[in-house]
Amino acid sequence: MTTFSPRPITDVAAELGLEPDDIELYGKTKAKVGLEVVGRPARHQGRLILVTAINPTPAGEGKTTTSIALAMGMRRLGKRAVLALREPSLGPVFGVKGGGTGGGKASLTPADEINLHFTGDIHAITTAHNLLSALVDNSVYFRDTFDGAGEIDPRTITWGRAMDMNDRFLRNCIVGLGGKSHGKPREERFDITAASEIMAILALARDYSDLEARLARIVVGSSYDGKTITAGHVGAASAMCAVLRDALKPNLVQTLEGGPAFVHAGPFGNIAHGCNSVLATQLAIKLGDYAITEAGFGFDLGGEKFLNIKARLAGVWPRAIVLVATLRALKMHGGAPVKSAGEPNHDALTKGIAHLEKHIENAGAYGLQPIVAINVFPNDTEEELLLVERAASKLGARMARSEGFGRGGEGSLDLARVVTEVVDATDKNPPAPRYIYELEDAPQEKIRKVARTIYGAKDVVFVGSAEKDLKRIRDLGYEKLPVCMAKTQLSLTDDPSVYGRPSDFVISVREVRLSAGAGFLVPLTGDMMTMPGLPKVPAARQVKLLPSGQIKGLMQND
Amino acid sequence: MTTFSPRPITDVAAELGLEPDDIELYGKTKAKVGLEVVGRPARHQGRLILVTAINPTPAGEGKTTTSIALAMGMRRLGKRAVLALREPSLGPVFGVKGGGTGGGKASLTPADEINLHFTGDIHAITTAHNLLSALVDNSVYFRDTFDGAGEIDPRTITWGRAMDMNDRFLRNCIVGLGGKSHGKPREERFDITAASEIMAILALARDYSDLEARLARIVVGSSYDGKTITAGHVGAASAMCAVLRDALKPNLVQTLEGGPAFVHAGPFGNIAHGCNSVLATQLAIKLGDYAITEAGFGFDLGGEKFLNIKARLAGVWPRAIVLVATLRALKMHGGAPVKSAGEPNHDALTKGIAHLEKHIENAGAYGLQPIVAINVFPNDTEEELLLVERAASKLGARMARSEGFGRGGEGSLDLARVVTEVVDATDKNPPAPRYIYELEDAPQEKIRKVARTIYGAKDVVFVGSAEKDLKRIRDLGYEKLPVCMAKTQLSLTDDPSVYGRPSDFVISVREVRLSAGAGFLVPLTGDMMTMPGLPKVPAARQVKLLPSGQIKGLMQND
């Protein structure tokens, strides 16, 4: 696939100013960075660049590929650019999605290892999650009363089990069967590990004491007299923190051009906030002149959560927004079917540009300058590219092209130059954080502000258990938490079939979950799939170990 | 706990003659050894020493502690002694057992890491196991016919799911609930990962092609027309092999005195064979003058399987047997209750010695010289120790004392000297393999030979489905496989309450399972627990991360 020979990771670390004792090697091309490095005074004050995208379509946008290509291009321009990206989940690797390490020449290495066990972070999260599950059920079995907090009512248990696998048969099950000595029958679910609250916690924790405190706050159910039972009551938090000791340390790898990349934590973008860890982003800022990070799904969903949840918590704010799009995806937003989205279609493109315009306007709502990055395909026409450029320009946004997949950093020099110019121009007067809502706002108000300002909704209605859930959240004193919207990624609305730039729509919140450990409220606006299934012909059938020791078949284009 | 500062693992590797490129670092004190090292011509022809024990009692025998102490003692005598030990399972660490890294001053380091995620081997096995489970259920969902092998009948599925956790609620469950798009309801079980057939496979595989072939042979169920469906049919073997790539490489760590120890694979001792990997044992033999390895449970169970299954497959044979016992445990075999087993009790000891004598005699059945290693406690009396020594001596066995827990290698010089003498004396005429049964024997005959010769049983009866199972095994052409006895570890009989040296008893085989991938038949003589539970006060509540980064509470004496 490539003749690039990876640098020893010690060299990559040295390029960042890290000493051998600052890192722990995992083989020759992976390392973990000790948390003491995060605590040191910064050598640099890197400018943060947030890469996000239009609402995803089946045509694919290539957000991770473009992030990596951008870092490669900037490095070729002589800039110290450091990536902070999410850690791919193993489950989907065996399904259809393929790995999460970029594509083509704009990839991370060692891609096979990052897509499999990597440095074991996700396994550690699965273990911590299921340790808590086992302790909760053990307390049911022994009718523990947690030093007075009361006996847990098994019917109220909200903490499921986790597995890093696409496995639909585990979505709904009954456990504890087989008679008295084997438990007590109750309904249970397994979520994929990326959807575990512990993944979100790991991604947001600042240090070990913050990690342990967050773990202790996880709500697992209620006692028979209605008191909330937490992981702290169950006596699980310290052991879970110990299980996660190494997982909290950010991982360092490199791009296929030898540039540094922190790849750490990968929470789901629907029921969680969908960003790599706060620690990895902070490290990239500390060690680079430019820190390039990515948010999950589209700008309305992952980008919004990055800014209102993660950036607020981490005390960081980007200098610019890179909005990734492809002509195909824009045409799909304009009504073109996926099969013909690669063909010229001015009409569909024009309609699709309206979708892009909403995201460009949204950048303004945050006080940020957007750069539209078109991930160019070989048969994209110059005419259509200019159409997008003119539309962006009308709204004050620059557009740049990236051909990272086929040409790596060399194909992203245009994008790298534009981003560098825009970002450098902010040096004199860096944008101050401008959140869409304040933490003091009532939860309903937070949700309304996001829905109206970012989605373009007319209003929000609270149906199902939403009002009751919010009352309970208020009673527990958690109403000051930010909201982590659980909405389809495919549309600006809560209906996945609505493409383009809809208006006059209403967002329905049916339920509001409390993720007290992660530290956010999760308003659910639709069915959120937290355990994917495998397709009829799973990608796993193509995965194999080559005699060279390399593993093939983990990525779509492998 | 100790002021010993671990050597860089590169130094430990260098002591074994390994170059930096032969190993992959996992931090500074753990490494994996590449499989190419196993394939190289041997630098040494190490003499293999098998450490085993009397039947375990609640009083504890300290087999791993004694193995480590023996290696420490021999190293103090200037001998190149290399350990090959099992990898502890994470589940029991949170229960009652505590870690599996020895005890006191006769321990491995880094104990906390070895007892938690170590180098990720067990997580990889869990993943490979559940990948197969997901693919099997996915084939049920899509009614796959596996290129003509036929559609799997969900009621015949024998392949469960796995988790490395003590979790009784997962022993019996129903999965696939929730309606048409979420599967098809069926009964399911979770085993702890150490009980997974994949763990046994990893422990027995010689190289990657052997690994993949074994994985492909795993039987998962039958088609509606009665044909056997394997992991190969499901298309899972290649991906599972890829998932296990790094897990197959033996792990190198060190003792608390800096000596080398390979710690790799840890299959259950009841339904599997209970030994560390063939590859780790071969490496220890290749790189040391003395290779010290351990078998699971007592000599009748784990020791028998080591010799008849693993040693036969690996083409190795020990020079001597070290039989670990304590005075307390012997007294329990003589009828003393656990509470008072530490007190002097000549009567109980004399009766218990009869139990020891059976194991000494059994060593003779294999043509091997036994050395009785008494793991000495501070209040053991000289008089009672001499009683054991005289009994052993009468049967031609040497006895030696070990105080590894309290004094490390310095406390094991006596044992080290005796073992070295006995082993060195075999140099001129090394014992040839003498198996208890031949692979050509019919399965019933194999089981009878083990039961009569090793357990001292009068006969074996086949009840329940055993005869039917054996017919199916014959039809499938697997009757030449060795037998991996699933029997209680607590007794020479199949009744866990029978201590001492019983006679005139009959072994009942109720079922014979086929582990086609591991390559053995499993005759079940009782209920085998393959998913432990947690106690009322789980050890997990004591586990915590210290500010130093060390994890406390993972071991019983921590």
mmCIF file of N, CA and C in Angstrom, chain A residues 23 25-28 112-113 117 123-124 127 130-131 135 137-138 141-142 144 161 163 165 167-169 171-177 181-182 184 190 208 234 238-239 242-243 245 534-536 538 540-541 543 545 549 551, chain B residues 23 25-28 94 112-113 117 123-124 127 130-131 135 137-138 141-142 144 161 163 165 167-169 171-177 181-182 184 190 208 234 238-239 242-243 245 534-536 538 540-541 543 545 549 551:
data_model
loop_
_atom_site.group_PDB
_atom_site.id
_atom_site.type_symbol
_atom_site.label_atom_id
_atom_site.label_comp_id
_atom_site.label_asym_id
_atom_site.label_seq_id
_atom_site.Cartn_x
_atom_site.Cartn_y
_atom_site.Cartn_z
ATOM 1 N N ILE A 23 7.453 9.135 27.890
ATOM 2 C CA ILE A 23 6.551 8.214 27.179
ATOM 3 C C ILE A 23 6.774 6.769 27.622
ATOM 4 N N LEU A 25 6.570 3.067 25.866
ATOM 5 C CA LEU A 25 6.483 2.439 24.544
ATOM 6 C C LEU A 25 5.512 1.265 24.555
ATOM 7 N N TYR A 26 4.755 1.152 23.492
ATOM 8 C CA TYR A 26 3.929 -0.024 23.215
ATOM 9 C C TYR A 26 4.405 -0.515 21.854
ATOM 10 N N GLY A 27 5.422 -1.338 21.855
ATOM 11 C CA GLY A 27 6.069 -1.680 20.597
ATOM 12 C C GLY A 27 6.888 -0.481 20.116
ATOM 13 N N LYS A 28 7.236 -0.470 18.843
ATOM 14 C CA LYS A 28 8.145 0.564 18.346
ATOM 15 C C LYS A 28 7.439 1.786 17.773
ATOM 16 N N ASP A 112 -3.342 -0.963 11.306
ATOM 17 C CA ASP A 112 -3.948 -2.232 11.730
ATOM 18 C C ASP A 112 -4.020 -2.306 13.252
ATOM 19 N N GLU A 113 -2.960 -1.856 13.915
ATOM 20 C CA GLU A 113 -2.959 -1.928 15.381
ATOM 21 C C GLU A 113 -3.920 -0.920 15.999
ATOM 22 N N HIS A 117 -6.465 -3.697 18.777
ATOM 23 C CA HIS A 117 -6.419 -3.489 20.232
ATOM 24 C C HIS A 117 -5.732 -2.192 20.621
ATOM 25 N N HIS A 123 -10.433 -1.864 25.676
ATOM 26 C CA HIS A 123 -10.595 -3.064 26.509
ATOM 27 C C HIS A 123 -10.677 -2.678 27.989
ATOM 28 N N ALA A 124 -9.870 -1.709 28.386
ATOM 29 C CA ALA A 124 -9.901 -1.280 29.786
ATOM 30 C C ALA A 124 -11.256 -0.662 30.125
ATOM 31 N N THR A 127 -13.779 -3.365 30.514
ATOM 32 C CA THR A 127 -13.573 -4.038 31.796
ATOM 33 C C THR A 127 -14.132 -3.205 32.947
ATOM 34 N N ASN A 130 -17.971 -3.367 32.847
ATOM 35 C CA ASN A 130 -18.575 -4.632 33.269
ATOM 36 C C ASN A 130 -18.235 -4.987 34.708
ATOM 37 N N LEU A 131 -17.170 -4.413 35.227
ATOM 38 C CA LEU A 131 -16.897 -4.576 36.658
ATOM 39 C C LEU A 131 -18.018 -3.908 37.454
ATOM 40 N N LEU A 135 -20.699 -5.747 39.920
ATOM 41 C CA LEU A 135 -20.847 -5.315 41.310
ATOM 42 C C LEU A 135 -22.282 -4.905 41.604
ATOM 43 N N ASP A 137 -25.030 -6.121 40.096
ATOM 44 C CA ASP A 137 -25.838 -7.338 40.202
ATOM 45 C C ASP A 137 -25.461 -8.151 41.433
ATOM 46 N N ASN A 138 -24.203 -8.081 41.820
ATOM 47 C CA ASN A 138 -23.795 -8.783 43.032
ATOM 48 C C ASN A 138 -24.493 -8.188 44.256
ATOM 49 N N TYR A 141 -27.889 -9.553 44.317
ATOM 50 C CA TYR A 141 -27.846 -10.945 44.775
ATOM 51 C C TYR A 141 -27.743 -11.034 46.289
ATOM 52 N N PHE A 142 -26.866 -10.223 46.867
ATOM 53 C CA PHE A 142 -26.647 -10.266 48.320
ATOM 54 C C PHE A 142 -27.515 -9.248 49.070
ATOM 55 N N ASP A 144 -27.481 -6.059 49.219
ATOM 56 C CA ASP A 144 -26.636 -5.076 49.886
ATOM 57 C C ASP A 144 -27.419 -3.775 50.104
ATOM 58 N N ARG A 161 -24.616 -3.655 30.386
ATOM 59 C CA ARG A 161 -23.276 -4.204 30.205
ATOM 60 C C ARG A 161 -22.716 -3.722 28.873
ATOM 61 N N MET A 163 -19.855 -4.313 25.450
ATOM 62 C CA MET A 163 -18.938 -5.145 24.683
ATOM 63 C C MET A 163 -18.498 -4.369 23.446
ATOM 64 N N MET A 165 -18.142 -4.824 20.303
ATOM 65 C CA MET A 165 -18.447 -5.750 19.207
ATOM 66 C C MET A 165 -19.768 -5.315 18.609
ATOM 67 N N ASP A 167 -23.044 -6.553 17.732
ATOM 68 C CA ASP A 167 -23.687 -7.820 18.078
ATOM 69 C C ASP A 167 -25.140 -7.580 18.465
ATOM 70 N N ARG A 168 -26.006 -7.634 17.462
ATOM 71 C CA ARG A 168 -27.413 -7.288 17.695
ATOM 72 C C ARG A 168 -28.103 -8.212 18.698
ATOM 73 N N PHE A 169 -27.642 -9.460 18.802
ATOM 74 C CA PHE A 169 -28.284 -10.395 19.735
ATOM 75 C C PHE A 169 -28.120 -9.965 21.196
ATOM 76 N N ARG A 171 -28.518 -6.822 22.211
ATOM 77 C CA ARG A 171 -29.247 -5.572 22.489
ATOM 78 C C ARG A 171 -30.265 -5.739 23.607
ATOM 79 N N ASN A 172 -30.986 -6.831 23.562
ATOM 80 C CA ASN A 172 -32.026 -7.076 24.572
ATOM 81 C C ASN A 172 -31.877 -8.496 25.078
ATOM 82 N N CYS A 173 -31.651 -8.652 26.349
ATOM 83 C CA CYS A 173 -31.513 -10.008 26.873
ATOM 84 C C CYS A 173 -32.060 -10.078 28.292
ATOM 85 N N ILE A 174 -32.108 -11.299 28.785
ATOM 86 C CA ILE A 174 -32.475 -11.525 30.187
ATOM 87 C C ILE A 174 -31.311 -12.244 30.825
ATOM 88 N N VAL A 175 -30.840 -11.715 31.935
ATOM 89 C CA VAL A 175 -29.716 -12.338 32.637
ATOM 90 C C VAL A 175 -30.199 -12.841 33.997
ATOM 91 N N GLY A 176 -29.327 -13.560 34.685
ATOM 92 C CA GLY A 176 -29.648 -14.009 36.044
ATOM 93 C C GLY A 176 -30.571 -15.206 36.097
ATOM 94 N N LEU A 177 -30.705 -15.927 34.983
ATOM 95 C CA LEU A 177 -31.554 -17.121 34.959
ATOM 96 C C LEU A 177 -30.830 -18.315 35.584
ATOM 97 N N SER A 181 -28.992 -19.821 42.850
ATOM 98 C CA SER A 181 -27.558 -19.571 43.055
ATOM 99 C C SER A 181 -26.920 -18.857 41.870
ATOM 100 N N HIS A 182 -27.709 -18.548 40.847
ATOM 101 C CA HIS A 182 -27.130 -17.928 39.651
ATOM 102 C C HIS A 182 -27.642 -16.516 39.420
ATOM 103 N N LYS A 184 -30.740 -13.446 39.707
ATOM 104 C CA LYS A 184 -32.139 -13.068 39.824
ATOM 105 C C LYS A 184 -32.506 -12.548 38.438
ATOM 106 N N PHE A 190 -26.794 -4.843 26.308
ATOM 107 C CA PHE A 190 -25.364 -4.577 26.108
ATOM 108 C C PHE A 190 -25.254 -3.400 25.142
ATOM 109 N N TYR A 208 -6.520 11.946 37.465
ATOM 110 C CA TYR A 208 -7.063 10.757 38.118
ATOM 111 C C TYR A 208 -8.120 11.083 39.166
ATOM 112 N N VAL A 234 -21.876 1.667 45.320
ATOM 113 C CA VAL A 234 -21.588 0.259 45.063
ATOM 114 C C VAL A 234 -20.124 -0.071 45.422
ATOM 115 N N SER A 238 -13.161 3.294 42.905
ATOM 116 C CA SER A 238 -11.700 3.209 43.029
ATOM 117 C C SER A 238 -11.143 2.116 42.136
ATOM 118 N N ALA A 239 -11.787 0.957 42.143
ATOM 119 C CA ALA A 239 -11.300 -0.139 41.308
ATOM 120 C C ALA A 239 -11.415 0.206 39.829
ATOM 121 N N ALA A 242 -8.606 2.413 38.930
ATOM 122 C CA ALA A 242 -7.373 1.637 38.808
ATOM 123 C C ALA A 242 -7.329 0.907 37.468
ATOM 124 N N VAL A 243 -8.468 0.333 37.081
ATOM 125 C CA VAL A 243 -8.549 -0.388 35.802
ATOM 126 C C VAL A 243 -8.231 0.555 34.637
ATOM 127 N N ARG A 245 -6.210 3.189 34.724
ATOM 128 C CA ARG A 245 -4.972 3.958 34.914
ATOM 129 C C ARG A 245 -4.250 4.256 33.602
ATOM 130 N N LEU A 534 -24.127 -6.627 12.726
ATOM 131 C CA LEU A 534 -23.254 -6.933 11.585
ATOM 132 C C LEU A 534 -24.108 -7.034 10.322
ATOM 133 N N PRO A 535 -23.546 -6.725 9.171
ATOM 134 C CA PRO A 535 -24.281 -6.893 7.913
ATOM 135 C C PRO A 535 -24.271 -8.365 7.475
ATOM 136 N N LYS A 536 -24.994 -8.666 6.422
ATOM 137 C CA LYS A 536 -25.092 -10.050 5.950
ATOM 138 C C LYS A 536 -23.712 -10.635 5.641
ATOM 139 N N PRO A 538 -20.218 -9.796 6.783
ATOM 140 C CA PRO A 538 -19.428 -8.920 7.651
ATOM 141 C C PRO A 538 -18.002 -8.731 7.124
ATOM 142 N N ALA A 540 -15.497 -8.800 8.730
ATOM 143 C CA ALA A 540 -14.613 -9.731 9.444
ATOM 144 C C ALA A 540 -14.136 -10.859 8.538
ATOM 145 N N ARG A 541 -14.972 -11.249 7.583
ATOM 146 C CA ARG A 541 -14.586 -12.358 6.707
ATOM 147 C C ARG A 541 -13.385 -12.029 5.826
ATOM 148 N N VAL A 543 -10.817 -10.101 6.990
ATOM 149 C CA VAL A 543 -9.663 -9.761 7.826
ATOM 150 C C VAL A 543 -8.731 -10.954 7.926
ATOM 151 N N LEU A 545 -4.386 -12.265 8.785
ATOM 152 C CA LEU A 545 -3.002 -12.008 9.169
ATOM 153 C C LEU A 545 -2.109 -12.430 8.009
ATOM 154 N N GLY A 549 3.175 -10.403 9.083
ATOM 155 C CA GLY A 549 2.768 -9.937 10.405
ATOM 156 C C GLY A 549 1.769 -8.808 10.318
ATOM 157 N N ILE A 551 -1.792 -7.020 9.303
ATOM 158 C CA ILE A 551 -3.166 -7.498 9.254
ATOM 159 C C ILE A 551 -3.893 -6.765 8.136
ATOM 160 N N ILE B 23 12.516 -8.336 20.929
ATOM 161 C CA ILE B 23 11.389 -8.080 21.828
ATOM 162 C C ILE B 23 10.636 -6.809 21.445
ATOM 163 N N LEU B 25 8.611 -3.836 23.406
ATOM 164 C CA LEU B 25 8.395 -3.307 24.760
ATOM 165 C C LEU B 25 6.940 -2.936 24.993
ATOM 166 N N TYR B 26 6.454 -3.221 26.180
ATOM 167 C CA TYR B 26 5.162 -2.729 26.669
ATOM 168 C C TYR B 26 5.490 -1.984 27.949
ATOM 169 N N GLY B 27 5.806 -0.729 27.803
ATOM 170 C CA GLY B 27 6.333 0.004 28.941
ATOM 171 C C GLY B 27 7.763 -0.453 29.194
ATOM 172 N N LYS B 28 8.270 -0.179 30.387
ATOM 173 C CA LYS B 28 9.685 -0.436 30.657
ATOM 174 C C LYS B 28 9.943 -1.803 31.271
ATOM 175 N N PHE B 94 -10.901 -9.517 41.158
ATOM 176 C CA PHE B 94 -11.924 -8.685 41.800
ATOM 177 C C PHE B 94 -12.810 -9.484 42.755
ATOM 178 N N ASP B 112 0.964 -5.572 39.699
ATOM 179 C CA ASP B 112 -0.336 -4.926 39.457
ATOM 180 C C ASP B 112 -0.711 -5.004 37.972
ATOM 181 N N GLU B 113 0.277 -4.788 37.122
ATOM 182 C CA GLU B 113 -0.028 -4.806 35.686
ATOM 183 C C GLU B 113 -0.309 -6.216 35.186
ATOM 184 N N HIS B 117 -4.415 -5.667 33.070
ATOM 185 C CA HIS B 117 -4.511 -5.889 31.622
ATOM 186 C C HIS B 117 -3.275 -6.548 31.043
ATOM 187 N N HIS B 123 -7.681 -9.878 26.896
ATOM 188 C CA HIS B 123 -8.662 -9.053 26.184
ATOM 189 C C HIS B 123 -8.760 -9.498 24.722
ATOM 190 N N ALA B 124 -7.619 -9.832 24.136
ATOM 191 C CA ALA B 124 -7.641 -10.272 22.729
ATOM 192 C C ALA B 124 -8.405 -11.582 22.603
ATOM 193 N N THR B 127 -12.058 -10.916 22.836
ATOM 194 C CA THR B 127 -12.521 -10.331 21.570
ATOM 195 C C THR B 127 -12.667 -11.398 20.493
ATOM 196 N N ASN B 130 -15.778 -13.537 21.275
ATOM 197 C CA ASN B 130 -17.067 -12.889 21.038
ATOM 198 C C ASN B 130 -17.265 -12.494 19.580
ATOM 199 N N LEU B 131 -16.174 -12.353 18.859
ATOM 200 C CA LEU B 131 -16.299 -12.139 17.418
ATOM 201 C C LEU B 131 -16.922 -13.383 16.791
ATOM 202 N N LEU B 135 -20.549 -13.640 14.953
ATOM 203 C CA LEU B 135 -20.665 -14.148 13.583
ATOM 204 C C LEU B 135 -21.615 -15.347 13.520
ATOM 205 N N ASP B 137 -24.230 -15.903 15.566
ATOM 206 C CA ASP B 137 -25.600 -15.396 15.678
ATOM 207 C C ASP B 137 -26.006 -14.589 14.446
ATOM 208 N N ASN B 138 -25.033 -13.928 13.848
ATOM 209 C CA ASN B 138 -25.335 -13.193 12.622
ATOM 210 C C ASN B 138 -25.748 -14.158 11.510
ATOM 211 N N TYR B 141 -29.241 -15.061 12.127
ATOM 212 C CA TYR B 141 -30.112 -13.941 11.754
ATOM 213 C C TYR B 141 -30.361 -13.903 10.246
ATOM 214 N N PHE B 142 -29.277 -14.065 9.483
ATOM 215 C CA PHE B 142 -29.401 -13.982 8.025
ATOM 216 C C PHE B 142 -29.617 -15.355 7.376
ATOM 217 N N ASP B 144 -27.739 -17.928 7.035
ATOM 218 C CA ASP B 144 -26.601 -18.251 6.173
ATOM 219 C C ASP B 144 -26.499 -19.769 6.025
ATOM 220 N N ARG B 161 -20.742 -17.080 24.892
ATOM 221 C CA ARG B 161 -19.986 -15.840 24.848
ATOM 222 C C ARG B 161 -19.024 -15.811 26.031
ATOM 223 N N MET B 163 -16.503 -13.434 28.922
ATOM 224 C CA MET B 163 -16.136 -12.178 29.568
ATOM 225 C C MET B 163 -15.125 -12.471 30.668
ATOM 226 N N MET B 165 -14.557 -11.705 33.716
ATOM 227 C CA MET B 165 -15.158 -11.082 34.898
ATOM 228 C C MET B 165 -15.842 -12.189 35.696
ATOM 229 N N ASP B 167 -18.974 -13.059 37.217
ATOM 230 C CA ASP B 167 -20.282 -12.440 37.058
ATOM 231 C C ASP B 167 -21.357 -13.512 36.924
ATOM 232 N N ARG B 168 -21.914 -13.926 38.086
ATOM 233 C CA ARG B 168 -22.858 -15.050 38.068
ATOM 234 C C ARG B 168 -24.114 -14.770 37.263
ATOM 235 N N PHE B 169 -24.506 -13.494 37.142
ATOM 236 C CA PHE B 169 -25.733 -13.176 36.396
ATOM 237 C C PHE B 169 -25.611 -13.517 34.910
ATOM 238 N N ARG B 171 -24.237 -16.333 33.797
ATOM 239 C CA ARG B 171 -24.124 -17.782 33.572
ATOM 240 C C ARG B 171 -25.221 -18.309 32.657
ATOM 241 N N ASN B 172 -26.439 -17.862 32.894
ATOM 242 C CA ASN B 172 -27.576 -18.330 32.109
ATOM 243 C C ASN B 172 -28.383 -17.132 31.673
ATOM 244 N N CYS B 173 -28.522 -16.959 30.376
ATOM 245 C CA CYS B 173 -29.309 -15.817 29.930
ATOM 246 C C CYS B 173 -30.047 -16.159 28.647
ATOM 247 N N ILE B 174 -30.869 -15.228 28.219
ATOM 248 C CA ILE B 174 -31.548 -15.340 26.930
ATOM 249 C C ILE B 174 -31.164 -14.105 26.136
ATOM 250 N N VAL B 175 -30.680 -14.322 24.938
ATOM 251 C CA VAL B 175 -30.277 -13.197 24.081
ATOM 252 C C VAL B 175 -31.199 -13.157 22.864
ATOM 253 N N GLY B 176 -31.048 -12.105 22.078
ATOM 254 C CA GLY B 176 -31.806 -12.016 20.826
ATOM 255 C C GLY B 176 -33.250 -11.606 21.000
ATOM 256 N N LEU B 177 -33.582 -11.019 22.156
ATOM 257 C CA LEU B 177 -34.948 -10.559 22.400
ATOM 258 C C LEU B 177 -35.189 -9.202 21.723
ATOM 259 N N SER B 181 -35.925 -7.345 14.339
ATOM 260 C CA SER B 181 -34.680 -6.725 13.871
ATOM 261 C C SER B 181 -33.545 -6.848 14.893
ATOM 262 N N HIS B 182 -33.819 -7.502 16.004
ATOM 263 C CA HIS B 182 -32.776 -7.595 17.036
ATOM 264 C C HIS B 182 -32.302 -9.018 17.278
ATOM 265 N N LYS B 184 -32.987 -13.332 17.391
ATOM 266 C CA LYS B 184 -33.889 -14.474 17.496
ATOM 267 C C LYS B 184 -33.640 -15.022 18.889
ATOM 268 N N PHE B 190 -22.444 -17.146 29.345
ATOM 269 C CA PHE B 190 -21.127 -16.516 29.287
ATOM 270 C C PHE B 190 -20.183 -17.342 30.148
ATOM 271 N N TYR B 208 1.473 -19.404 13.848
ATOM 272 C CA TYR B 208 0.221 -18.799 13.366
ATOM 273 C C TYR B 208 -0.598 -19.742 12.496
ATOM 274 N N VAL B 234 -18.070 -20.628 9.428
ATOM 275 C CA VAL B 234 -18.633 -19.304 9.709
ATOM 276 C C VAL B 234 -17.751 -18.194 9.121
ATOM 277 N N SER B 238 -9.813 -16.653 10.159
ATOM 278 C CA SER B 238 -8.740 -15.731 9.778
ATOM 279 C C SER B 238 -8.784 -14.459 10.620
ATOM 280 N N ALA B 239 -9.979 -13.920 10.791
ATOM 281 C CA ALA B 239 -10.091 -12.695 11.584
ATOM 282 C C ALA B 239 -9.713 -12.965 13.041
ATOM 283 N N ALA B 242 -6.050 -13.027 13.302
ATOM 284 C CA ALA B 242 -5.506 -11.663 13.252
ATOM 285 C C ALA B 242 -5.674 -10.967 14.606
ATOM 286 N N VAL B 243 -6.830 -11.157 15.207
ATOM 287 C CA VAL B 243 -7.101 -10.549 16.517
ATOM 288 C C VAL B 243 -6.094 -11.051 17.559
ATOM 289 N N ARG B 245 -2.963 -11.991 16.968
ATOM 290 C CA ARG B 245 -1.571 -11.886 16.516
ATOM 291 C C ARG B 245 -0.593 -11.624 17.653
ATOM 292 N N LEU B 534 -18.993 -13.364 42.334
ATOM 293 C CA LEU B 534 -18.285 -12.531 43.312
ATOM 294 C C LEU B 534 -18.798 -12.879 44.707
ATOM 295 N N PRO B 535 -17.946 -12.743 45.716
ATOM 296 C CA PRO B 535 -18.415 -12.960 47.095
ATOM 297 C C PRO B 535 -19.197 -11.744 47.602
ATOM 298 N N LYS B 536 -19.754 -11.873 48.785
ATOM 299 C CA LYS B 536 -20.562 -10.779 49.353
ATOM 300 C C LYS B 536 -19.772 -9.473 49.452
ATOM 301 N N PRO B 538 -16.724 -8.154 47.657
ATOM 302 C CA PRO B 538 -15.739 -8.436 46.615
ATOM 303 C C PRO B 538 -14.413 -7.715 46.867
ATOM 304 N N ALA B 540 -12.758 -6.287 44.834
ATOM 305 C CA ALA B 540 -12.729 -5.058 44.034
ATOM 306 C C ALA B 540 -12.856 -3.816 44.909
ATOM 307 N N ARG B 541 -13.579 -3.936 46.031
ATOM 308 C CA ARG B 541 -13.783 -2.756 46.888
ATOM 309 C C ARG B 541 -12.484 -2.271 47.514
ATOM 310 N N VAL B 543 -9.523 -2.381 45.808
ATOM 311 C CA VAL B 543 -8.570 -2.023 44.752
ATOM 312 C C VAL B 543 -8.559 -0.512 44.564
ATOM 313 N N LEU B 545 -6.058 3.057 43.025
ATOM 314 C CA LEU B 545 -4.882 3.641 42.395
ATOM 315 C C LEU B 545 -4.225 4.581 43.396
ATOM 316 N N GLY B 549 0.949 5.985 41.299
ATOM 317 C CA GLY B 549 0.676 5.292 40.042
ATOM 318 C C GLY B 549 0.563 3.797 40.234
ATOM 319 N N ILE B 551 -1.007 0.328 41.766
ATOM 320 C CA ILE B 551 -2.367 -0.092 42.092
ATOM 321 C C ILE B 551 -2.314 -1.049 43.272
#
